[in-house]
Amino acid sequence: MKIVFATGNKDKLREIREIMAPLGAEVISMKEAGFDEDIEENGTTFEENAMIKADTVAKWLKNNKTEYGSDTIVLADDSGLEIDYLNKEPGIMSARYMGHDTSYDIKNQNLIDRLEGVPDEKRTARFVCAIAAAFQDRKTEVVRGTMEGRIGYTIEGKNGFGYDPIFYLPEYGKTSAEISEEEKNAISHRGKALRAMQEKLVAIMKDSNASDYYKVIVVSDTHGRNNNYYQVLQDESDADLVIHCGDVEGTEDVLEAVSECPVKMVSGNNDFFSDLPKEQEFEIKGHKIWVTHGHQYLVSMGYENIIDEARDRGVDIVMYGHTHKPVATEEDGIYIFNPGSLSYPRQEGRLPSYLAIYFYNDGHISYKINYLSKY
């Protein structure tokens, strides 16, 4: 599957590629796909403008008989800033506010000046992002994400772009141009919309490839507290395989008995006197997979050692646990998966987590970190 994103903004494209990476799809800009025309955004809402852009590029790709066939999805977003005190200006005119060629330093200062004397409680604002997905064989889908905050009093920060330096986030005590890219992706309007679209695309892929994928659930660090494991089995009853990355603490027979599909397990640093293997290597639909608990590779300090070992072993997927913090990423052609812990999560928010991975017949995979909200 290929994704063409209707944007020429390099910063936006980088953010999109990072968040959409779990789909296992190549993401390119519309210019890289050959489309270099201006699109008239004459909608009255963010959703309408996103759909106009996505539909226009999708139609062009189809009519010009490009290499991007029926499995290509065109995504487009329309985003902007709404300031409540200014009747939700600049809104859908955010990019064109005070003119396309006006620098954001000038735009941001103008908005601050317009709010001079306005107290905090009336400076409420939000970033809005609508993302549309255009297909060749089904109707266009659209989702929305928002990030709430307020307008600051000065321009602060260098990490963002656009209106980020004046968008103050009370929970951080900083503007969205002062927080890290990782923090921003977790809470941003675009990040929320992209994750909502990611869920839609995964569901669509599952529906269209009902018999063409192999579903794997990856868990770790249950430490004998198995209630959440039982909940995962109930929620993911269509799984073809469960992989446990260690620290079962003597309950391996129970985990196998309650699972309707095969279970592959390795021992962890707390699995004393266990007969479980310390690691396993096997293949799924052409992918070479290595499973280990990870403590022997100092994963608590980062995954550099374990990815070096994965590279030496010639595998393209490594799965590990131990840290109780989920990781799902890809570096240099190697997927790095840590499902976190179902019993003692340590990441921010501390929700039990696990991974769902879909292996498709055409060789690509998609994946998603899932969280149990009831804990």
mmCIF file of C-alpha atoms in Angstrom:
data_model
loop_
_atom_site.group_PDB
_atom_site.id
_atom_site.type_symbol
_atom_site.label_atom_id
_atom_site.label_comp_id
_atom_site.label_asym_id
_atom_site.label_seq_id
_atom_site.Cartn_x
_atom_site.Cartn_y
_atom_site.Cartn_z
ATOM 1 C CA MET A 1 0.000 0.000 0.000
ATOM 2 C CA LYS A 2 1.180 3.502 -0.827
ATOM 3 C CA ILE A 3 0.016 6.772 0.688
ATOM 4 C CA VAL A 4 0.229 10.035 -1.204
ATOM 5 C CA PHE A 5 -0.147 12.987 1.141
ATOM 6 C CA ALA A 6 -1.415 16.189 -0.424
ATOM 7 C CA THR A 7 1.137 18.554 1.070
ATOM 8 C CA GLY A 8 4.377 20.222 0.140
ATOM 9 C CA ASN A 9 5.253 21.095 3.747
ATOM 10 C CA LYS A 10 8.388 19.130 4.753
ATOM 11 C CA ASP A 11 7.793 19.582 8.490
ATOM 12 C CA LYS A 12 4.248 18.305 8.177
ATOM 13 C CA LEU A 13 5.325 15.379 5.982
ATOM 14 C CA ARG A 14 7.972 14.318 8.525
ATOM 15 C CA GLU A 15 5.359 14.323 11.291
ATOM 16 C CA ILE A 16 2.940 12.353 9.116
ATOM 17 C CA ARG A 17 5.535 9.712 8.208
ATOM 18 C CA GLU A 18 6.407 9.157 11.856
ATOM 19 C CA ILE A 19 2.825 8.731 13.026
ATOM 20 C CA MET A 20 1.677 6.637 10.057
ATOM 21 C CA ALA A 21 4.722 4.326 10.174
ATOM 22 C CA PRO A 22 2.739 1.495 11.873
ATOM 23 C CA LEU A 23 0.756 0.991 8.676
ATOM 24 C CA GLY A 24 3.906 -0.203 6.950
ATOM 25 C CA ALA A 25 3.075 1.949 3.944
ATOM 26 C CA GLU A 26 5.329 4.169 1.864
ATOM 27 C CA VAL A 27 4.340 7.810 2.401
ATOM 28 C CA ILE A 28 5.259 10.372 -0.246
ATOM 29 C CA SER A 29 4.204 13.934 -0.977
ATOM 30 C CA MET A 30 1.922 14.847 -3.868
ATOM 31 C CA LYS A 31 4.881 16.488 -5.635
ATOM 32 C CA GLU A 32 6.887 13.267 -5.378
ATOM 33 C CA ALA A 33 3.893 11.547 -6.992
ATOM 34 C CA GLY A 34 3.979 14.048 -9.868
ATOM 35 C CA PHE A 35 1.173 16.395 -8.836
ATOM 36 C CA ASP A 36 2.303 20.015 -8.777
ATOM 37 C CA GLU A 37 -0.846 22.040 -9.274
ATOM 38 C CA ASP A 38 -2.581 24.595 -7.065
ATOM 39 C CA ILE A 39 -5.776 23.354 -5.426
ATOM 40 C CA GLU A 40 -8.528 25.854 -4.748
ATOM 41 C CA GLU A 41 -9.635 25.356 -1.158
ATOM 42 C CA ASN A 42 -13.113 26.839 -1.365
ATOM 43 C CA GLY A 43 -14.763 24.809 1.388
ATOM 44 C CA THR A 44 -16.360 26.388 4.430
ATOM 45 C CA THR A 45 -14.983 23.905 6.981
ATOM 46 C CA PHE A 46 -11.705 22.137 7.645
ATOM 47 C CA GLU A 47 -13.373 18.856 6.646
ATOM 48 C CA GLU A 48 -14.569 20.191 3.297
ATOM 49 C CA ASN A 49 -11.155 21.575 2.392
ATOM 50 C CA ALA A 50 -9.405 18.322 3.332
ATOM 51 C CA MET A 51 -11.823 16.345 1.153
ATOM 52 C CA ILE A 52 -11.368 18.764 -1.770
ATOM 53 C CA LYS A 53 -7.589 18.305 -1.672
ATOM 54 C CA ALA A 54 -7.680 14.520 -1.279
ATOM 55 C CA ASP A 55 -10.284 14.014 -4.021
ATOM 56 C CA THR A 56 -8.464 16.351 -6.427
ATOM 57 C CA VAL A 57 -5.128 14.533 -6.111
ATOM 58 C CA ALA A 58 -6.761 11.081 -6.244
ATOM 59 C CA LYS A 59 -8.635 11.995 -9.422
ATOM 60 C CA TRP A 60 -5.447 13.335 -11.009
ATOM 61 C CA LEU A 61 -3.509 10.149 -10.188
ATOM 62 C CA LYS A 62 -6.243 8.012 -11.714
ATOM 63 C CA ASN A 63 -6.760 10.133 -14.853
ATOM 64 C CA ASN A 64 -3.049 10.418 -15.575
ATOM 65 C CA LYS A 65 -2.535 6.654 -15.280
ATOM 66 C CA THR A 66 0.412 7.000 -12.909
ATOM 67 C CA GLU A 67 2.224 4.119 -11.251
ATOM 68 C CA TYR A 68 0.012 4.606 -8.211
ATOM 69 C CA GLY A 69 -2.724 2.030 -8.650
ATOM 70 C CA SER A 70 -5.871 1.045 -6.803
ATOM 71 C CA ASP A 71 -3.982 0.299 -3.579
ATOM 72 C CA THR A 72 -2.873 3.930 -3.315
ATOM 73 C CA ILE A 73 -4.636 6.079 -0.736
ATOM 74 C CA VAL A 74 -4.532 9.862 -0.957
ATOM 75 C CA LEU A 75 -4.550 11.661 2.353
ATOM 76 C CA ALA A 76 -4.997 15.391 2.789
ATOM 77 C CA ASP A 77 -5.375 17.596 5.799
ATOM 78 C CA ASP A 78 -6.676 21.040 6.494
ATOM 79 C CA SER A 79 -5.684 22.526 9.778
ATOM 80 C CA GLY A 80 -5.662 25.815 11.534
ATOM 81 C CA LEU A 81 -6.002 27.839 14.680
ATOM 82 C CA GLU A 82 -9.307 28.887 16.235
ATOM 83 C CA ILE A 83 -9.249 31.697 18.808
ATOM 84 C CA ASP A 84 -12.540 31.943 20.671
ATOM 85 C CA TYR A 85 -12.236 35.640 21.569
ATOM 86 C CA LEU A 86 -11.713 36.469 17.872
ATOM 87 C CA ASN A 87 -14.804 34.530 16.728
ATOM 88 C CA LYS A 88 -12.608 31.518 15.919
ATOM 89 C CA GLU A 89 -10.267 33.458 13.640
ATOM 90 C CA PRO A 90 -8.096 32.774 11.777
ATOM 91 C CA GLY A 91 -9.859 29.394 11.315
ATOM 92 C CA ILE A 92 -9.802 27.929 7.824
ATOM 93 C CA MET A 93 -7.919 31.051 6.707
ATOM 94 C CA SER A 94 -4.991 30.229 9.024
ATOM 95 C CA ALA A 95 -2.473 29.623 6.238
ATOM 96 C CA ARG A 96 -3.733 32.646 4.300
ATOM 97 C CA TYR A 97 -4.143 34.968 7.290
ATOM 98 C CA MET A 98 -2.602 38.351 6.431
ATOM 99 C CA GLY A 99 -1.473 36.822 3.125
ATOM 100 C CA HIS A 100 0.437 33.670 2.134
ATOM 101 C CA ASP A 101 3.775 35.490 1.965
ATOM 102 C CA THR A 102 3.499 37.107 5.394
ATOM 103 C CA SER A 103 5.918 35.560 7.880
ATOM 104 C CA TYR A 104 4.509 33.747 10.891
ATOM 105 C CA ASP A 105 6.493 36.047 13.176
ATOM 106 C CA ILE A 106 4.329 38.890 11.874
ATOM 107 C CA LYS A 107 1.108 36.840 11.984
ATOM 108 C CA ASN A 108 1.775 35.659 15.516
ATOM 109 C CA GLN A 109 2.606 39.129 16.790
ATOM 110 C CA ASN A 110 -0.545 40.507 15.136
ATOM 111 C CA LEU A 111 -2.719 37.978 16.978
ATOM 112 C CA ILE A 112 -1.000 38.739 20.286
ATOM 113 C CA ASP A 113 -1.577 42.456 19.684
ATOM 114 C CA ARG A 114 -5.261 41.855 18.941
ATOM 115 C CA LEU A 115 -5.610 40.119 22.315
ATOM 116 C CA GLU A 116 -3.871 42.855 24.287
ATOM 117 C CA GLY A 117 -5.505 43.208 27.682
ATOM 118 C CA VAL A 118 -7.583 40.016 27.302
ATOM 119 C CA PRO A 119 -7.253 37.827 30.451
ATOM 120 C CA ASP A 120 -6.191 34.173 30.431
ATOM 121 C CA GLU A 121 -9.688 32.758 30.769
ATOM 122 C CA LYS A 122 -10.755 34.478 27.545
ATOM 123 C CA ARG A 123 -7.666 33.580 25.520
ATOM 124 C CA THR A 124 -8.878 30.012 24.908
ATOM 125 C CA ALA A 125 -7.978 28.534 21.534
ATOM 126 C CA ARG A 126 -7.479 25.262 19.765
ATOM 127 C CA PHE A 127 -5.623 23.779 16.862
ATOM 128 C CA VAL A 128 -7.933 21.818 14.556
ATOM 129 C CA CYS A 129 -6.945 19.224 11.989
ATOM 130 C CA ALA A 130 -9.273 17.409 9.591
ATOM 131 C CA ILE A 131 -7.785 14.558 7.560
ATOM 132 C CA ALA A 132 -9.500 13.050 4.536
ATOM 133 C CA ALA A 133 -8.656 9.768 2.814
ATOM 134 C CA ALA A 134 -9.632 9.348 -0.842
ATOM 135 C CA PHE A 135 -9.835 5.866 -2.361
ATOM 136 C CA GLN A 136 -10.480 4.624 -5.873
ATOM 137 C CA ASP A 137 -13.076 2.065 -4.823
ATOM 138 C CA ARG A 138 -14.938 3.568 -1.856
ATOM 139 C CA LYS A 139 -16.209 6.866 -0.478
ATOM 140 C CA THR A 140 -13.859 9.430 0.992
ATOM 141 C CA GLU A 141 -13.402 9.179 4.769
ATOM 142 C CA VAL A 142 -12.683 12.143 7.052
ATOM 143 C CA VAL A 143 -11.697 12.515 10.720
ATOM 144 C CA ARG A 144 -10.983 15.466 13.042
ATOM 145 C CA GLY A 145 -8.513 16.044 15.882
ATOM 146 C CA THR A 146 -8.101 19.031 18.202
ATOM 147 C CA MET A 147 -5.546 20.324 20.703
ATOM 148 C CA GLU A 148 -6.856 22.735 23.330
ATOM 149 C CA GLY A 149 -4.848 25.586 24.840
ATOM 150 C CA ARG A 150 -4.740 29.351 24.918
ATOM 151 C CA ILE A 151 -2.886 32.182 23.249
ATOM 152 C CA GLY A 152 0.255 33.290 25.055
ATOM 153 C CA TYR A 153 1.533 36.824 25.559
ATOM 154 C CA THR A 154 4.867 36.428 23.765
ATOM 155 C CA ILE A 155 6.366 34.361 20.949
ATOM 156 C CA GLU A 156 8.274 31.459 22.519
ATOM 157 C CA GLY A 157 10.040 28.343 21.241
ATOM 158 C CA LYS A 158 11.834 27.036 18.166
ATOM 159 C CA ASN A 159 10.639 23.405 17.931
ATOM 160 C CA GLY A 160 7.377 24.037 16.096
ATOM 161 C CA PHE A 161 6.208 25.960 13.086
ATOM 162 C CA GLY A 162 3.303 28.201 12.139
ATOM 163 C CA TYR A 163 1.335 29.341 15.170
ATOM 164 C CA ASP A 164 3.074 26.939 17.592
ATOM 165 C CA PRO A 165 5.167 29.697 19.276
ATOM 166 C CA ILE A 166 2.054 31.508 20.576
ATOM 167 C CA PHE A 167 -0.051 28.457 21.440
ATOM 168 C CA TYR A 168 0.352 27.979 25.178
ATOM 169 C CA LEU A 169 -0.299 24.585 26.794
ATOM 170 C CA PRO A 170 -1.152 25.088 30.505
ATOM 171 C CA GLU A 171 -0.500 21.439 31.370
ATOM 172 C CA TYR A 172 3.112 21.809 30.168
ATOM 173 C CA GLY A 173 3.653 25.436 31.106
ATOM 174 C CA LYS A 174 5.099 25.905 27.620
ATOM 175 C CA THR A 175 4.048 26.702 24.074
ATOM 176 C CA SER A 176 3.715 23.899 21.534
ATOM 177 C CA ALA A 177 6.969 25.185 20.014
ATOM 178 C CA GLU A 178 8.808 24.492 23.287
ATOM 179 C CA ILE A 179 7.807 20.869 23.908
ATOM 180 C CA SER A 180 9.595 17.958 22.235
ATOM 181 C CA GLU A 181 8.436 16.476 18.950
ATOM 182 C CA GLU A 182 7.549 13.237 20.754
ATOM 183 C CA GLU A 183 5.392 15.101 23.272
ATOM 184 C CA LYS A 184 3.741 17.110 20.519
ATOM 185 C CA ASN A 185 2.921 14.039 18.428
ATOM 186 C CA ALA A 186 1.207 12.498 21.467
ATOM 187 C CA ILE A 187 -1.195 15.420 22.021
ATOM 188 C CA SER A 188 -1.292 17.432 18.805
ATOM 189 C CA HIS A 189 -4.385 17.945 16.690
ATOM 190 C CA ARG A 190 -2.625 16.399 13.713
ATOM 191 C CA GLY A 191 -1.351 13.482 15.774
ATOM 192 C CA LYS A 192 -4.853 12.752 17.084
ATOM 193 C CA ALA A 193 -6.383 13.006 13.617
ATOM 194 C CA LEU A 194 -3.669 10.823 12.091
ATOM 195 C CA ARG A 195 -4.129 8.146 14.726
ATOM 196 C CA ALA A 196 -7.893 8.216 14.162
ATOM 197 C CA MET A 197 -7.278 7.868 10.420
ATOM 198 C CA GLN A 198 -4.734 5.126 11.070
ATOM 199 C CA GLU A 199 -7.424 3.146 12.912
ATOM 200 C CA LYS A 200 -9.825 3.611 9.991
ATOM 201 C CA LEU A 201 -7.212 2.455 7.486
ATOM 202 C CA VAL A 202 -6.309 -0.614 9.551
ATOM 203 C CA ALA A 203 -10.006 -1.544 9.727
ATOM 204 C CA ILE A 204 -10.358 -1.027 5.971
ATOM 205 C CA MET A 205 -7.286 -3.163 5.296
ATOM 206 C CA LYS A 206 -8.660 -5.903 7.530
ATOM 207 C CA ASP A 207 -12.020 -5.841 5.744
ATOM 208 C CA SER A 208 -10.490 -5.902 2.261
ATOM 209 C CA ASN A 209 -7.927 -8.570 3.140
ATOM 210 C CA ALA A 210 -10.037 -10.708 5.436
ATOM 211 C CA SER A 211 -8.229 -13.913 4.502
ATOM 212 C CA ASP A 212 -4.902 -12.328 3.587
ATOM 213 C CA TYR A 213 -3.355 -11.519 6.955
ATOM 214 C CA TYR A 214 -1.986 -13.323 9.971
ATOM 215 C CA LYS A 215 -2.735 -11.581 13.268
ATOM 216 C CA VAL A 216 -0.225 -11.712 16.092
ATOM 217 C CA ILE A 217 -0.771 -10.404 19.615
ATOM 218 C CA VAL A 218 2.421 -9.575 21.533
ATOM 219 C CA VAL A 219 2.403 -9.282 25.349
ATOM 220 C CA SER A 220 5.024 -9.226 28.071
ATOM 221 C CA ASP A 221 5.725 -8.920 31.778
ATOM 222 C CA THR A 222 2.457 -10.319 33.132
ATOM 223 C CA HIS A 223 4.281 -11.425 36.313
ATOM 224 C CA GLY A 224 1.619 -13.956 37.247
ATOM 225 C CA ARG A 225 -1.153 -11.350 37.311
ATOM 226 C CA ASN A 226 -3.136 -12.690 34.369
ATOM 227 C CA ASN A 227 -6.532 -10.972 34.502
ATOM 228 C CA ASN A 228 -5.504 -8.412 31.911
ATOM 229 C CA TYR A 229 -4.136 -11.204 29.723
ATOM 230 C CA TYR A 230 -7.555 -12.866 29.826
ATOM 231 C CA GLN A 231 -9.110 -9.550 28.794
ATOM 232 C CA VAL A 232 -6.741 -9.275 25.818
ATOM 233 C CA LEU A 233 -7.636 -12.793 24.674
ATOM 234 C CA GLN A 234 -11.309 -11.843 24.816
ATOM 235 C CA ASP A 235 -10.772 -8.569 22.933
ATOM 236 C CA GLU A 236 -8.497 -10.185 20.329
ATOM 237 C CA SER A 237 -10.295 -13.490 19.853
ATOM 238 C CA ASP A 238 -9.378 -13.604 16.144
ATOM 239 C CA ALA A 239 -5.624 -13.753 16.862
ATOM 240 C CA ASP A 240 -3.651 -16.436 15.029
ATOM 241 C CA LEU A 241 -0.713 -16.391 17.455
ATOM 242 C CA VAL A 242 0.210 -14.932 20.852
ATOM 243 C CA ILE A 243 3.844 -14.084 21.615
ATOM 244 C CA HIS A 244 4.893 -13.521 25.233
ATOM 245 C CA CYS A 245 8.233 -11.775 25.754
ATOM 246 C CA GLY A 246 8.879 -13.110 29.232
ATOM 247 C CA ASP A 247 8.318 -12.754 32.981
ATOM 248 C CA VAL A 248 5.315 -15.086 33.251
ATOM 249 C CA GLU A 249 6.440 -16.134 36.756
ATOM 250 C CA GLY A 250 5.395 -19.770 36.654
ATOM 251 C CA THR A 251 2.066 -19.356 34.873
ATOM 252 C CA GLU A 252 3.090 -20.487 31.382
ATOM 253 C CA ASP A 253 0.839 -23.568 31.542
ATOM 254 C CA VAL A 254 -2.136 -21.388 32.493
ATOM 255 C CA LEU A 255 -1.463 -18.921 29.662
ATOM 256 C CA GLU A 256 -1.310 -21.716 27.121
ATOM 257 C CA ALA A 257 -4.420 -23.425 28.496
ATOM 258 C CA VAL A 258 -6.650 -20.353 28.233
ATOM 259 C CA SER A 259 -5.441 -19.343 24.750
ATOM 260 C CA GLU A 260 -7.351 -20.698 21.782
ATOM 261 C CA CYS A 261 -4.425 -20.050 19.423
ATOM 262 C CA PRO A 262 -0.769 -21.142 19.699
ATOM 263 C CA VAL A 263 1.434 -19.268 22.184
ATOM 264 C CA LYS A 264 5.188 -18.713 21.859
ATOM 265 C CA MET A 265 6.947 -17.705 25.083
ATOM 266 C CA VAL A 266 10.459 -16.919 26.274
ATOM 267 C CA SER A 267 11.729 -16.683 29.840
ATOM 268 C CA GLY A 268 12.423 -13.381 31.566
ATOM 269 C CA ASN A 269 14.733 -12.345 34.378
ATOM 270 C CA ASN A 270 12.018 -13.259 36.936
ATOM 271 C CA ASP A 271 11.254 -16.685 35.462
ATOM 272 C CA PHE A 272 13.451 -18.635 37.866
ATOM 273 C CA PHE A 273 13.820 -22.386 37.235
ATOM 274 C CA SER A 274 11.695 -22.053 34.089
ATOM 275 C CA ASP A 275 11.963 -24.506 31.220
ATOM 276 C CA LEU A 276 10.993 -21.785 28.749
ATOM 277 C CA PRO A 277 13.637 -20.956 26.129
ATOM 278 C CA LYS A 278 15.577 -17.733 26.682
ATOM 279 C CA GLU A 279 14.856 -16.702 23.095
ATOM 280 C CA GLN A 280 13.187 -17.921 19.921
ATOM 281 C CA GLU A 281 13.668 -17.303 16.208
ATOM 282 C CA PHE A 282 11.035 -18.132 13.580
ATOM 283 C CA GLU A 283 9.383 -16.765 10.438
ATOM 284 C CA ILE A 284 5.930 -15.373 9.707
ATOM 285 C CA LYS A 285 5.029 -14.698 6.071
ATOM 286 C CA GLY A 286 8.655 -14.179 5.088
ATOM 287 C CA HIS A 287 9.613 -12.038 8.085
ATOM 288 C CA LYS A 288 12.445 -13.308 10.278
ATOM 289 C CA ILE A 289 11.532 -12.741 13.920
ATOM 290 C CA TRP A 290 13.671 -12.876 17.052
ATOM 291 C CA VAL A 291 11.989 -12.885 20.487
ATOM 292 C CA THR A 292 13.910 -12.317 23.714
ATOM 293 C CA HIS A 293 13.173 -10.739 27.082
ATOM 294 C CA GLY A 294 15.906 -8.182 26.490
ATOM 295 C CA HIS A 295 17.509 -7.772 29.923
ATOM 296 C CA GLN A 296 20.726 -9.365 28.671
ATOM 297 C CA TYR A 297 20.972 -6.613 26.045
ATOM 298 C CA LEU A 298 20.610 -3.717 28.516
ATOM 299 C CA VAL A 299 17.289 -2.614 27.020
ATOM 300 C CA SER A 300 16.555 -0.500 30.096
ATOM 301 C CA MET A 301 19.220 1.868 28.751
ATOM 302 C CA GLY A 302 17.783 1.896 25.214
ATOM 303 C CA TYR A 303 17.393 -0.478 22.291
ATOM 304 C CA GLU A 304 20.743 0.219 20.599
ATOM 305 C CA ASN A 305 22.347 -3.072 21.718
ATOM 306 C CA ILE A 306 19.371 -5.201 20.825
ATOM 307 C CA ILE A 307 19.031 -3.695 17.351
ATOM 308 C CA ASP A 308 22.739 -4.314 16.742
ATOM 309 C CA GLU A 309 22.203 -7.946 17.728
ATOM 310 C CA ALA A 310 19.130 -8.165 15.492
ATOM 311 C CA ARG A 311 21.189 -6.862 12.590
ATOM 312 C CA ASP A 312 23.936 -9.433 13.255
ATOM 313 C CA ARG A 313 21.330 -12.212 13.349
ATOM 314 C CA GLY A 314 19.837 -11.122 10.030
ATOM 315 C CA VAL A 315 16.306 -10.735 11.394
ATOM 316 C CA ASP A 316 13.958 -7.951 10.360
ATOM 317 C CA ILE A 317 11.793 -7.988 13.514
ATOM 318 C CA VAL A 318 12.924 -8.080 17.137
ATOM 319 C CA MET A 319 10.456 -8.376 20.035
ATOM 320 C CA TYR A 320 11.430 -7.877 23.662
ATOM 321 C CA GLY A 321 10.042 -6.832 27.052
ATOM 322 C CA HIS A 322 11.585 -6.065 30.467
ATOM 323 C CA THR A 323 11.251 -2.258 30.402
ATOM 324 C CA HIS A 324 7.450 -2.238 30.941
ATOM 325 C CA LYS A 325 7.306 0.615 28.402
ATOM 326 C CA PRO A 326 5.873 0.060 24.894
ATOM 327 C CA VAL A 327 7.972 0.659 21.787
ATOM 328 C CA ALA A 328 6.887 0.213 18.180
ATOM 329 C CA THR A 329 9.209 1.668 15.584
ATOM 330 C CA GLU A 330 11.408 0.838 12.603
ATOM 331 C CA GLU A 331 15.061 1.668 11.988
ATOM 332 C CA ASP A 332 17.121 0.742 8.952
ATOM 333 C CA GLY A 333 14.675 -1.945 7.872
ATOM 334 C CA ILE A 334 14.388 -3.559 11.326
ATOM 335 C CA TYR A 335 11.141 -3.386 13.295
ATOM 336 C CA ILE A 336 11.602 -2.969 17.052
ATOM 337 C CA PHE A 337 8.637 -4.083 19.160
ATOM 338 C CA ASN A 338 8.182 -3.976 22.928
ATOM 339 C CA PRO A 339 4.543 -4.457 24.011
ATOM 340 C CA GLY A 340 5.094 -2.920 27.454
ATOM 341 C CA SER A 341 3.546 -4.637 30.473
ATOM 342 C CA LEU A 342 0.017 -5.892 31.085
ATOM 343 C CA SER A 343 0.539 -5.891 34.849
ATOM 344 C CA TYR A 344 3.011 -3.202 35.927
ATOM 345 C CA PRO A 345 3.151 -0.497 33.233
ATOM 346 C CA ARG A 346 5.772 2.202 33.733
ATOM 347 C CA GLN A 347 5.200 4.583 30.831
ATOM 348 C CA GLU A 348 3.455 7.925 31.246
ATOM 349 C CA GLY A 349 -0.224 7.292 32.032
ATOM 350 C CA ARG A 350 0.618 3.778 33.267
ATOM 351 C CA LEU A 351 -2.000 1.916 31.260
ATOM 352 C CA PRO A 352 -1.457 -1.812 30.558
ATOM 353 C CA SER A 353 -0.365 -2.242 26.955
ATOM 354 C CA TYR A 354 0.143 -4.847 24.254
ATOM 355 C CA LEU A 355 0.768 -4.980 20.498
ATOM 356 C CA ALA A 356 -1.398 -6.158 17.616
ATOM 357 C CA ILE A 357 0.578 -6.908 14.440
ATOM 358 C CA TYR A 358 -0.919 -7.849 11.072
ATOM 359 C CA PHE A 359 1.257 -9.779 8.604
ATOM 360 C CA TYR A 360 -0.153 -9.500 5.078
ATOM 361 C CA ASN A 361 0.381 -11.905 2.217
ATOM 362 C CA ASP A 362 2.023 -9.231 0.082
ATOM 363 C CA GLY A 363 4.828 -8.921 2.655
ATOM 364 C CA HIS A 364 3.940 -5.686 4.430
ATOM 365 C CA ILE A 365 2.856 -5.409 8.038
ATOM 366 C CA SER A 366 0.807 -2.993 10.104
ATOM 367 C CA TYR A 367 0.914 -2.654 13.867
ATOM 368 C CA LYS A 368 -0.647 -0.793 16.758
ATOM 369 C CA ILE A 369 0.020 -0.378 20.461
ATOM 370 C CA ASN A 370 -3.225 -1.043 22.333
ATOM 371 C CA TYR A 371 -4.020 0.013 25.884
ATOM 372 C CA LEU A 372 -6.463 -1.377 28.436
ATOM 373 C CA SER A 373 -8.410 1.569 29.828
ATOM 374 C CA LYS A 374 -9.836 -0.327 32.801
ATOM 375 C CA TYR A 375 -7.098 -1.071 35.267
#
